[in-house]
mmCIF file of C-alpha atoms and ligand atoms in Angstrom:
data_model
loop_
_atom_site.group_PDB
_atom_site.id
_atom_site.type_symbol
_atom_site.label_atom_id
_atom_site.label_comp_id
_atom_site.label_asym_id
_atom_site.label_seq_id
_atom_site.Cartn_x
_atom_site.Cartn_y
_atom_site.Cartn_z
ATOM 1 C CA MET H 1 108.307 96.574 104.927
ATOM 2 C CA SER H 2 109.907 99.241 102.913
ATOM 3 C CA THR H 3 113.261 99.392 105.288
ATOM 4 C CA ASP H 4 116.023 98.394 102.959
ATOM 5 C CA GLN H 5 116.968 100.967 100.945
ATOM 6 C CA ASN H 6 117.810 100.149 97.120
ATOM 7 C CA PRO H 7 121.529 100.182 96.743
ATOM 8 C CA ASN H 8 120.992 99.882 92.939
ATOM 9 C CA SER H 9 118.807 102.936 92.019
ATOM 10 C CA PRO H 10 116.492 103.231 88.853
ATOM 11 C CA ARG H 11 119.011 102.912 85.546
ATOM 12 C CA GLY H 12 121.992 102.400 87.367
ATOM 13 C CA LEU H 13 122.323 105.466 89.284
ATOM 14 C CA SER H 14 123.099 105.088 92.797
ATOM 15 C CA ARG H 15 120.346 106.689 95.163
ATOM 16 C CA ARG H 16 123.024 109.674 96.261
ATOM 17 C CA ARG H 17 123.521 110.127 92.111
ATOM 18 C CA MET H 18 119.613 110.316 91.601
ATOM 19 C CA LEU H 19 118.901 112.784 94.550
ATOM 20 C CA ALA H 20 121.523 114.821 93.012
ATOM 21 C CA VAL H 21 120.021 114.478 89.584
ATOM 22 C CA THR H 22 116.326 115.055 91.012
ATOM 23 C CA GLY H 23 118.000 117.425 93.407
ATOM 24 C CA GLY H 24 117.112 120.393 90.919
ATOM 25 C CA THR H 25 113.395 119.485 90.878
ATOM 26 C CA ALA H 26 113.456 119.767 94.898
ATOM 27 C CA ALA H 27 114.908 122.939 94.922
ATOM 28 C CA ALA H 28 112.462 124.407 92.318
ATOM 29 C CA ALA H 29 109.456 122.771 94.513
ATOM 30 C CA VAL H 30 111.151 124.892 97.775
ATOM 31 C CA VAL H 31 111.412 128.283 96.523
ATOM 32 C CA GLY H 32 107.917 128.018 94.348
ATOM 33 C CA VAL H 33 108.914 127.827 90.898
ATOM 34 C CA PRO H 34 106.099 127.099 88.729
ATOM 35 C CA ALA H 35 102.995 125.681 90.540
ATOM 36 C CA LEU H 36 101.837 122.756 88.922
ATOM 37 C CA VAL H 37 98.517 122.930 89.482
ATOM 38 C CA ARG H 38 95.956 120.282 90.511
ATOM 39 C CA GLY H 39 92.189 120.891 90.829
ATOM 40 C CA GLY H 40 92.367 124.480 90.920
ATOM 41 C CA LEU H 41 94.737 124.297 93.772
ATOM 42 C CA PRO H 42 98.306 125.722 93.522
ATOM 43 C CA GLU H 43 100.779 122.119 94.456
ATOM 44 C CA ALA H 44 101.089 123.156 98.293
ATOM 45 C CA ALA H 45 97.524 122.775 99.118
ATOM 46 C CA ALA H 46 97.036 119.729 96.947
ATOM 47 C CA ALA H 47 99.976 117.896 97.697
ATOM 48 C CA SER H 48 97.835 117.568 101.034
ATOM 49 C CA VAL H 49 94.813 115.705 99.783
ATOM 50 C CA PRO H 50 95.051 112.211 98.967
ATOM 51 C CA GLU H 51 94.666 111.553 95.641
ATOM 52 C CA TYR H 52 92.254 108.484 96.119
ATOM 53 C CA PRO H 53 89.426 108.928 97.307
ATOM 54 C CA GLY H 54 89.032 106.464 99.996
ATOM 55 C CA ALA H 55 92.446 108.033 102.421
ATOM 56 C CA ASP H 56 91.634 109.437 105.219
ATOM 57 C CA ASP H 57 95.312 110.976 105.969
ATOM 58 C CA TRP H 58 97.919 113.226 104.427
ATOM 59 C CA VAL H 59 101.273 113.285 105.487
ATOM 60 C CA ALA H 60 103.829 113.926 104.117
ATOM 61 C CA ALA H 61 106.796 111.206 103.714
ATOM 62 C CA GLY H 62 110.602 112.115 104.405
ATOM 63 C CA SER H 63 112.089 113.807 101.354
ATOM 64 C CA ASN H 64 115.184 111.507 100.706
ATOM 65 C CA ALA H 65 113.009 108.708 100.126
ATOM 66 C CA LEU H 66 111.645 110.020 97.185
ATOM 67 C CA GLY H 67 113.155 110.292 93.456
ATOM 68 C CA GLY H 68 111.847 111.713 90.433
ATOM 69 C CA THR H 69 108.199 112.179 89.053
ATOM 70 C CA ARG H 70 106.722 109.756 85.995
ATOM 71 C CA SER H 71 104.133 109.807 83.355
ATOM 72 C CA SER H 72 102.957 106.045 84.105
ATOM 73 C CA VAL H 73 102.768 103.752 86.366
ATOM 74 C CA SER H 74 102.307 99.987 86.039
ATOM 75 C CA ALA H 75 102.439 97.771 89.231
ATOM 76 C CA VAL H 76 101.150 98.077 92.847
ATOM 77 C CA VAL H 77 103.844 96.136 95.234
ATOM 78 C CA ILE H 78 102.113 94.727 98.820
ATOM 79 C CA HIS H 79 103.882 95.419 101.848
ATOM 80 C CA THR H 80 103.715 94.408 105.611
ATOM 81 C CA THR H 81 104.954 97.246 107.851
ATOM 82 C CA GLN H 82 106.647 94.705 110.290
ATOM 83 C CA GLY H 83 104.922 97.615 113.060
ATOM 84 C CA SER H 84 102.692 99.781 114.162
ATOM 85 C CA TYR H 85 100.503 101.723 111.808
ATOM 86 C CA ARG H 86 101.543 105.368 113.375
ATOM 87 C CA GLY H 87 105.370 103.605 113.820
ATOM 88 C CA ALA H 88 105.213 103.016 109.948
ATOM 89 C CA ILE H 89 104.342 106.439 109.058
ATOM 90 C CA ASN H 90 106.683 108.190 111.371
ATOM 91 C CA HIS H 91 109.180 106.043 110.527
ATOM 92 C CA MET H 92 108.575 107.210 106.652
ATOM 93 C CA ALA H 93 108.006 110.952 107.293
ATOM 94 C CA GLY H 94 111.310 110.783 109.122
ATOM 95 C CA GLU H 95 114.414 110.806 106.905
ATOM 96 C CA ASN H 96 115.201 107.472 106.616
ATOM 97 C CA GLY H 97 115.083 107.062 103.404
ATOM 98 C CA VAL H 98 112.337 104.905 102.866
ATOM 99 C CA ALA H 99 108.360 105.529 101.851
ATOM 100 C CA ALA H 100 105.365 103.623 100.469
ATOM 101 C CA HIS H 101 102.473 106.136 99.158
ATOM 102 C CA TYR H 102 100.029 104.663 101.266
ATOM 103 C CA VAL H 103 99.686 102.993 104.325
ATOM 104 C CA VAL H 104 96.837 100.911 105.776
ATOM 105 C CA ARG H 105 95.553 100.126 108.862
ATOM 106 C CA SER H 106 95.036 96.166 110.363
ATOM 107 C CA SER H 107 92.282 96.807 112.808
ATOM 108 C CA ASP H 108 89.828 99.267 110.275
ATOM 109 C CA GLY H 109 91.252 100.095 107.029
ATOM 110 C CA HIS H 110 92.023 103.462 107.633
ATOM 111 C CA ILE H 111 94.131 104.500 105.055
ATOM 112 C CA THR H 112 97.087 107.361 104.854
ATOM 113 C CA GLN H 113 98.626 108.460 101.422
ATOM 114 C CA MET H 114 102.392 109.682 102.362
ATOM 115 C CA VAL H 115 104.370 109.535 98.670
ATOM 116 C CA ARG H 116 101.896 111.016 95.164
ATOM 117 C CA GLU H 117 101.129 108.277 93.144
ATOM 118 C CA ASN H 118 103.340 109.700 90.075
ATOM 119 C CA ARG H 119 106.365 110.217 92.216
ATOM 120 C CA ILE H 120 109.040 107.196 92.670
ATOM 121 C CA SER H 121 109.663 106.416 96.246
ATOM 122 C CA TRP H 122 112.170 103.855 98.178
ATOM 123 C CA HIS H 123 109.839 100.765 99.126
ATOM 124 C CA GLY H 124 110.254 98.428 96.439
ATOM 125 C CA ASN H 125 113.704 97.772 95.643
ATOM 126 C CA GLY H 126 114.330 97.379 91.852
ATOM 127 C CA ALA H 127 109.886 97.918 91.069
ATOM 128 C CA ASN H 128 110.525 101.415 92.276
ATOM 129 C CA ASP H 129 110.750 102.856 89.033
ATOM 130 C CA TYR H 130 107.610 101.973 87.944
ATOM 131 C CA SER H 131 105.402 100.836 91.307
ATOM 132 C CA VAL H 132 103.171 102.494 93.940
ATOM 133 C CA GLY H 133 103.614 100.882 96.551
ATOM 134 C CA ILE H 134 101.002 100.129 99.969
ATOM 135 C CA GLU H 135 102.368 99.144 103.555
ATOM 136 C CA HIS H 136 100.064 96.738 105.597
ATOM 137 C CA GLU H 137 100.041 96.722 109.347
ATOM 138 C CA GLY H 138 100.915 93.731 111.180
ATOM 139 C CA TRP H 139 104.089 91.449 111.164
ATOM 140 C CA VAL H 140 104.957 89.006 108.449
ATOM 141 C CA GLN H 141 105.042 85.833 111.277
ATOM 142 C CA GLU H 142 101.250 87.027 112.422
ATOM 143 C CA PRO H 143 98.845 86.998 109.566
ATOM 144 C CA GLY H 144 95.886 85.996 111.699
ATOM 145 C CA GLN H 145 96.304 88.835 113.739
ATOM 146 C CA PHE H 146 96.622 91.498 111.019
ATOM 147 C CA TYR H 147 95.533 90.719 107.909
ATOM 148 C CA THR H 148 92.382 91.169 108.370
ATOM 149 C CA ALA H 149 89.600 91.749 106.446
ATOM 150 C CA GLN H 150 88.664 95.101 106.988
ATOM 151 C CA MET H 151 92.529 95.406 105.394
ATOM 152 C CA TYR H 152 92.340 93.251 102.736
ATOM 153 C CA ARG H 153 89.073 94.721 101.734
ATOM 154 C CA GLU H 154 89.660 98.870 102.170
ATOM 155 C CA SER H 155 93.282 97.596 100.424
ATOM 156 C CA ALA H 156 91.990 96.039 96.876
ATOM 157 C CA LYS H 157 89.773 99.769 96.786
ATOM 158 C CA LEU H 158 92.779 101.000 97.047
ATOM 159 C CA VAL H 159 94.349 98.584 94.353
ATOM 160 C CA GLN H 160 90.962 99.550 91.947
ATOM 161 C CA HIS H 161 91.101 102.795 91.928
ATOM 162 C CA LEU H 162 95.394 102.269 91.201
ATOM 163 C CA CYS H 163 93.932 100.104 88.424
ATOM 164 C CA SER H 164 91.604 102.268 86.962
ATOM 165 C CA ARG H 165 93.697 105.507 87.449
ATOM 166 C CA TRP H 166 96.988 104.199 85.672
ATOM 167 C CA GLY H 167 95.450 101.266 83.286
ATOM 168 C CA ILE H 168 97.190 98.669 85.273
ATOM 169 C CA PRO H 169 96.164 94.960 84.835
ATOM 170 C CA LYS H 170 94.355 93.627 87.818
ATOM 171 C CA ASP H 171 96.501 90.037 87.812
ATOM 172 C CA ARG H 172 99.081 88.978 90.323
ATOM 173 C CA ASP H 173 101.427 89.938 87.298
ATOM 174 C CA HIS H 174 101.504 93.983 87.791
ATOM 175 C CA ILE H 175 100.326 93.414 91.466
ATOM 176 C CA ILE H 176 103.079 91.398 93.949
ATOM 177 C CA ALA H 177 104.235 90.902 96.797
ATOM 178 C CA HIS H 178 106.964 93.364 97.977
ATOM 179 C CA SER H 179 108.941 89.051 98.058
ATOM 180 C CA GLU H 180 108.703 89.750 94.050
ATOM 181 C CA ALA H 181 110.296 92.577 93.351
ATOM 182 C CA PRO H 182 112.885 92.391 91.147
ATOM 183 C CA GLY H 183 115.639 92.251 93.704
ATOM 184 C CA ALA H 184 113.817 92.313 96.889
ATOM 185 C CA THR H 185 115.495 90.369 100.128
ATOM 186 C CA HIS H 186 112.647 91.016 101.869
ATOM 187 C CA THR H 187 109.911 88.399 102.250
ATOM 188 C CA ASP H 188 106.728 90.540 103.186
ATOM 189 C CA PRO H 189 103.259 89.865 103.101
ATOM 190 C CA GLY H 190 104.545 86.575 103.538
ATOM 191 C CA ALA H 191 102.227 83.136 103.140
ATOM 192 C CA GLY H 192 99.666 84.765 105.275
ATOM 193 C CA TRP H 193 98.461 86.673 102.510
ATOM 194 C CA ASP H 194 95.496 85.163 101.372
ATOM 195 C CA TRP H 195 96.262 86.101 97.318
ATOM 196 C CA ASP H 196 93.156 84.689 96.232
ATOM 197 C CA TYR H 197 91.197 86.512 98.490
ATOM 198 C CA PHE H 198 92.555 89.778 98.156
ATOM 199 C CA MET H 199 92.804 89.008 94.315
ATOM 200 C CA LYS H 200 88.735 88.295 94.259
ATOM 201 C CA LEU H 201 88.169 91.377 96.409
ATOM 202 C CA VAL H 202 90.509 93.709 93.859
ATOM 203 C CA ARG H 203 88.838 92.224 90.678
ATOM 204 C CA GLY H 204 85.106 92.803 92.669
ATOM 205 C CA GLN H 205 84.217 88.784 92.253
ATOM 206 C CA TRP H 206 82.099 87.111 94.724
ATOM 207 C CA VAL H 207 84.073 86.579 97.653
ATOM 208 C CA PRO H 208 83.112 83.991 100.492
ATOM 209 C CA SER H 209 81.221 85.287 103.339
ATOM 210 C CA GLN H 210 84.874 83.649 105.331
ATOM 211 C CA PRO H 211 87.539 85.946 106.761
ATOM 212 C CA PRO H 212 90.809 85.512 105.240
ATOM 213 C CA ALA H 213 92.534 81.972 105.055
ATOM 214 C CA PRO H 214 93.482 82.322 108.956
ATOM 215 C CA TRP H 215 96.043 79.002 109.144
ATOM 216 C CA THR H 216 98.210 79.404 106.683
ATOM 217 C CA VAL H 217 101.785 79.557 108.839
ATOM 218 C CA ALA H 218 104.784 81.621 107.155
ATOM 219 C CA ASP H 219 107.338 78.530 107.854
ATOM 220 C CA SER H 220 107.695 76.140 110.789
ATOM 221 C CA GLY H 221 110.493 76.350 112.775
ATOM 222 C CA PHE H 222 110.777 78.356 116.341
ATOM 223 C CA THR H 223 110.953 81.947 115.631
ATOM 224 C CA THR H 224 113.250 84.487 117.944
ATOM 225 C CA VAL H 225 112.732 86.958 119.904
ATOM 226 C CA SER H 226 115.035 89.506 122.048
ATOM 227 C CA THR H 227 114.961 93.109 122.955
ATOM 228 C CA ARG H 228 117.036 93.931 120.022
ATOM 229 C CA ARG H 229 113.885 93.548 117.668
ATOM 230 C CA THR H 230 110.874 94.581 117.541
ATOM 231 C CA ALA H 231 108.709 91.179 118.402
ATOM 232 C CA PRO H 232 105.358 90.874 117.675
ATOM 233 C CA PRO H 233 102.746 91.510 120.497
ATOM 234 C CA GLN H 234 101.455 87.944 120.240
ATOM 235 C CA THR H 235 104.782 86.020 120.163
ATOM 236 C CA ALA H 236 106.006 88.038 122.952
ATOM 237 C CA LYS H 237 103.461 87.196 124.753
ATOM 238 C CA THR H 238 103.540 83.410 124.381
ATOM 239 C CA VAL H 239 107.128 83.569 125.429
ATOM 240 C CA GLN H 240 106.216 85.709 128.351
ATOM 241 C CA HIS H 241 103.350 83.197 129.767
ATOM 242 C CA LEU H 242 105.802 79.982 128.581
ATOM 243 C CA LEU H 243 108.396 81.922 131.345
ATOM 244 C CA ASN H 244 105.372 82.289 133.793
ATOM 245 C CA HIS H 245 104.470 78.723 133.596
ATOM 246 C CA HIS H 246 108.473 77.683 134.699
ATOM 247 C CA GLY H 247 107.934 79.993 137.306
ATOM 248 C CA ALA H 248 108.435 83.566 136.228
ATOM 249 C CA ASP H 249 105.828 86.298 137.509
ATOM 250 C CA LEU H 250 106.070 88.662 134.478
ATOM 251 C CA ARG H 251 102.958 90.738 133.494
ATOM 252 C CA VAL H 252 102.064 89.426 129.964
ATOM 253 C CA ASP H 253 102.040 92.675 127.740
ATOM 254 C CA GLY H 254 103.222 91.206 124.372
ATOM 255 C CA VAL H 255 106.505 93.373 124.715
ATOM 256 C CA PHE H 256 109.300 92.227 125.207
ATOM 257 C CA GLY H 257 112.038 94.670 127.076
ATOM 258 C CA PRO H 258 114.568 93.626 130.113
ATOM 259 C CA VAL H 259 112.441 92.162 132.263
ATOM 260 C CA SER H 260 111.410 89.519 129.680
ATOM 261 C CA ALA H 261 114.830 89.034 128.848
ATOM 262 C CA ALA H 262 115.734 88.747 132.336
ATOM 263 C CA ALA H 263 113.909 85.586 132.528
ATOM 264 C CA VAL H 264 114.810 84.295 129.307
ATOM 265 C CA GLU H 265 117.758 84.213 131.434
ATOM 266 C CA ASP H 266 117.235 82.799 134.487
ATOM 267 C CA PHE H 267 115.301 80.070 132.788
ATOM 268 C CA GLN H 268 118.645 79.343 130.169
ATOM 269 C CA ARG H 269 121.039 79.599 133.421
ATOM 270 C CA ALA H 270 118.536 76.999 135.457
ATOM 271 C CA ASN H 271 118.210 74.808 132.271
ATOM 272 C CA GLY H 272 122.036 74.854 131.235
ATOM 273 C CA LEU H 273 121.358 77.041 127.985
ATOM 274 C CA TYR H 274 123.390 79.956 126.602
ATOM 275 C CA VAL H 275 122.808 82.588 128.612
ATOM 276 C CA ASP H 276 121.627 86.040 126.673
ATOM 277 C CA GLY H 277 118.503 86.853 126.841
ATOM 278 C CA VAL H 278 117.063 86.214 123.926
ATOM 279 C CA ALA H 279 114.339 83.330 123.222
ATOM 280 C CA GLY H 280 115.530 81.565 120.080
ATOM 281 C CA PRO H 281 115.080 77.938 118.964
ATOM 282 C CA LYS H 282 117.249 76.229 121.490
ATOM 283 C CA THR H 283 115.770 78.124 124.064
ATOM 284 C CA PHE H 284 111.964 77.706 122.794
ATOM 285 C CA ALA H 285 112.990 73.945 122.263
ATOM 286 C CA VAL H 286 112.532 73.561 126.403
ATOM 287 C CA LEU H 287 110.801 76.362 127.277
ATOM 288 C CA VAL H 288 107.629 74.301 125.851
ATOM 289 C CA VAL H 289 105.158 71.950 126.999
ATOM 290 C CA THR H 290 102.582 69.333 125.922
ATOM 291 C CA ARG H 291 99.389 70.646 126.535
ATOM 292 C CA ARG H 292 95.910 68.726 125.442
ATOM 293 C CA ASN H 293 92.438 69.303 126.859
ATOM 294 C CA GLY H 294 92.231 68.956 129.823
ATOM 295 C CA ASP H 295 95.305 71.057 130.620
ATOM 296 C CA SER H 296 95.035 74.699 132.471
ATOM 297 C CA GLY H 297 97.191 77.270 133.344
ATOM 298 C CA ALA H 298 100.181 79.706 132.014
ATOM 299 C CA ALA H 299 101.115 77.291 129.027
ATOM 300 C CA ALA H 300 97.675 76.895 128.036
ATOM 301 C CA GLU H 301 97.112 80.046 127.519
ATOM 302 C CA ALA H 302 100.674 80.202 125.242
ATOM 303 C CA VAL H 303 99.127 77.442 123.144
ATOM 304 C CA GLN H 304 95.574 79.478 122.807
ATOM 305 C CA VAL H 305 97.685 82.890 122.209
ATOM 306 C CA GLY H 306 99.831 81.211 119.445
ATOM 307 C CA LEU H 307 96.337 79.674 117.865
ATOM 308 C CA ASN H 308 95.409 83.385 117.431
ATOM 309 C CA LYS H 309 97.968 84.784 116.107
ATOM 310 C CA PHE H 310 96.559 82.367 113.438
ATOM 311 C CA GLY H 311 93.390 84.035 113.494
ATOM 312 C CA ALA H 312 92.211 81.177 115.833
ATOM 313 C CA ARG H 313 90.161 83.592 118.166
ATOM 314 C CA LEU H 314 90.040 81.900 120.864
ATOM 315 C CA LEU H 315 89.172 83.637 124.185
ATOM 316 C CA GLU H 316 92.739 84.041 126.236
ATOM 317 C CA ASP H 317 92.174 82.229 129.550
ATOM 318 C CA GLY H 318 93.934 79.641 130.166
ATOM 319 C CA GLN H 319 91.611 76.916 129.742
ATOM 320 C CA PHE H 320 92.629 74.169 127.194
ATOM 321 C CA GLY H 321 88.938 72.358 126.326
ATOM 322 C CA PRO H 322 87.560 71.260 123.165
ATOM 323 C CA LEU H 323 87.688 74.357 121.550
ATOM 324 C CA THR H 324 90.539 74.813 121.843
ATOM 325 C CA ALA H 325 91.608 71.462 121.101
ATOM 326 C CA GLY H 326 89.186 71.689 117.939
ATOM 327 C CA ALA H 327 91.498 74.222 116.791
ATOM 328 C CA VAL H 328 94.471 72.760 117.371
ATOM 329 C CA GLU H 329 93.248 70.068 115.503
ATOM 330 C CA GLU H 330 91.843 72.150 112.267
ATOM 331 C CA PHE H 331 95.347 74.251 112.393
ATOM 332 C CA GLN H 332 97.274 70.809 112.551
ATOM 333 C CA THR H 333 95.009 70.112 109.145
ATOM 334 C CA ALA H 334 95.659 72.904 107.420
ATOM 335 C CA ASN H 335 99.384 72.773 107.438
ATOM 336 C CA GLY H 336 100.274 68.611 107.098
ATOM 337 C CA LEU H 337 100.756 67.676 110.748
ATOM 338 C CA PHE H 338 99.445 65.001 112.835
ATOM 339 C CA VAL H 339 95.998 65.524 113.732
ATOM 340 C CA ASP H 340 95.721 64.724 117.478
ATOM 341 C CA GLY H 341 94.563 68.149 118.749
ATOM 342 C CA VAL H 342 97.293 67.821 120.831
ATOM 343 C CA VAL H 343 100.503 70.583 121.100
ATOM 344 C CA GLY H 344 103.421 68.369 121.406
ATOM 345 C CA PRO H 345 107.368 69.935 120.655
ATOM 346 C CA GLN H 346 106.380 69.453 116.852
ATOM 347 C CA THR H 347 103.009 71.337 116.880
ATOM 348 C CA TRP H 348 104.665 74.126 118.669
ATOM 349 C CA GLU H 349 107.294 74.619 116.627
ATOM 350 C CA TRP H 350 104.303 75.862 113.564
ATOM 351 C CA ILE H 351 102.720 78.099 116.271
ATOM 352 C CA ALA H 352 105.280 79.546 118.660
HETATM 353 ZN ZN1 LIG Q 1 108.359 95.672 102.160
#
């Protein structure tokens, strides 16, 4: 994600000063001075056409996310939006001081360009100066749900284009995670991003027909779901199912709003927990119930939703049968947990 503005802009200038320095260029563009000609089109017309032929749309980033231009690019930074495709584009089109060059959609690899490749923009902390940023729709916590084979494939083709145009080596020193950028505080794209799979695609190597690794978990430990932060839909659904198991009557829609928060408060009150409507680790620990082969109902459905978050592709029908048990065993094996196909307190910590 590129929602953190970098206070340390290139060469030690503050962002404000940087804008002042580059302000002359922006002003000149506004009054239409020297039309930079690209492919015979004046700048205004060319600017609405994506540079990468595989991109589908152009939406201009907000101007206060932009720095100056540059003559070389030597790295690509991989991001996760922590929100929807459209939401990320809208955010970066506004004057929010952050923008990546490209955004890739989870479901089909649809691509929107927002910043010219030769323009510095605020997305990757200390790497802004020399990198192009690519945002990928999804949540770090839900790699299996959002890091689809289609998205990997289309993103890899975009990276191939960037490497060929700018002479960037196709290796992990030059194609990096946001979390690997100098000064980065963000964790995207997280441990669930299948680098081995992705780099094989980027290098044009043979890739097994299997989809990207589905079981990698970013970290163990219960998450926190509240109305104050955008919860990934699968995580919010898991909470809603578990609340329903304990007697709530929520519509399971993956949106954690005031009604879900009120149900959490009821649950907390009934269980002697601190009442704040936030489903954090302490509340989760009481909320989860052990489920195994043969069980059914809302808590079993919560297990299926939780496993699907990491790519299990189970039918979410609340019937914990052999298929669900098999998925649990695969998940436990992949993450070094005791393998018994039973979702008890420890396995819950990894999937909720
Ligand atoms: Zn990022």
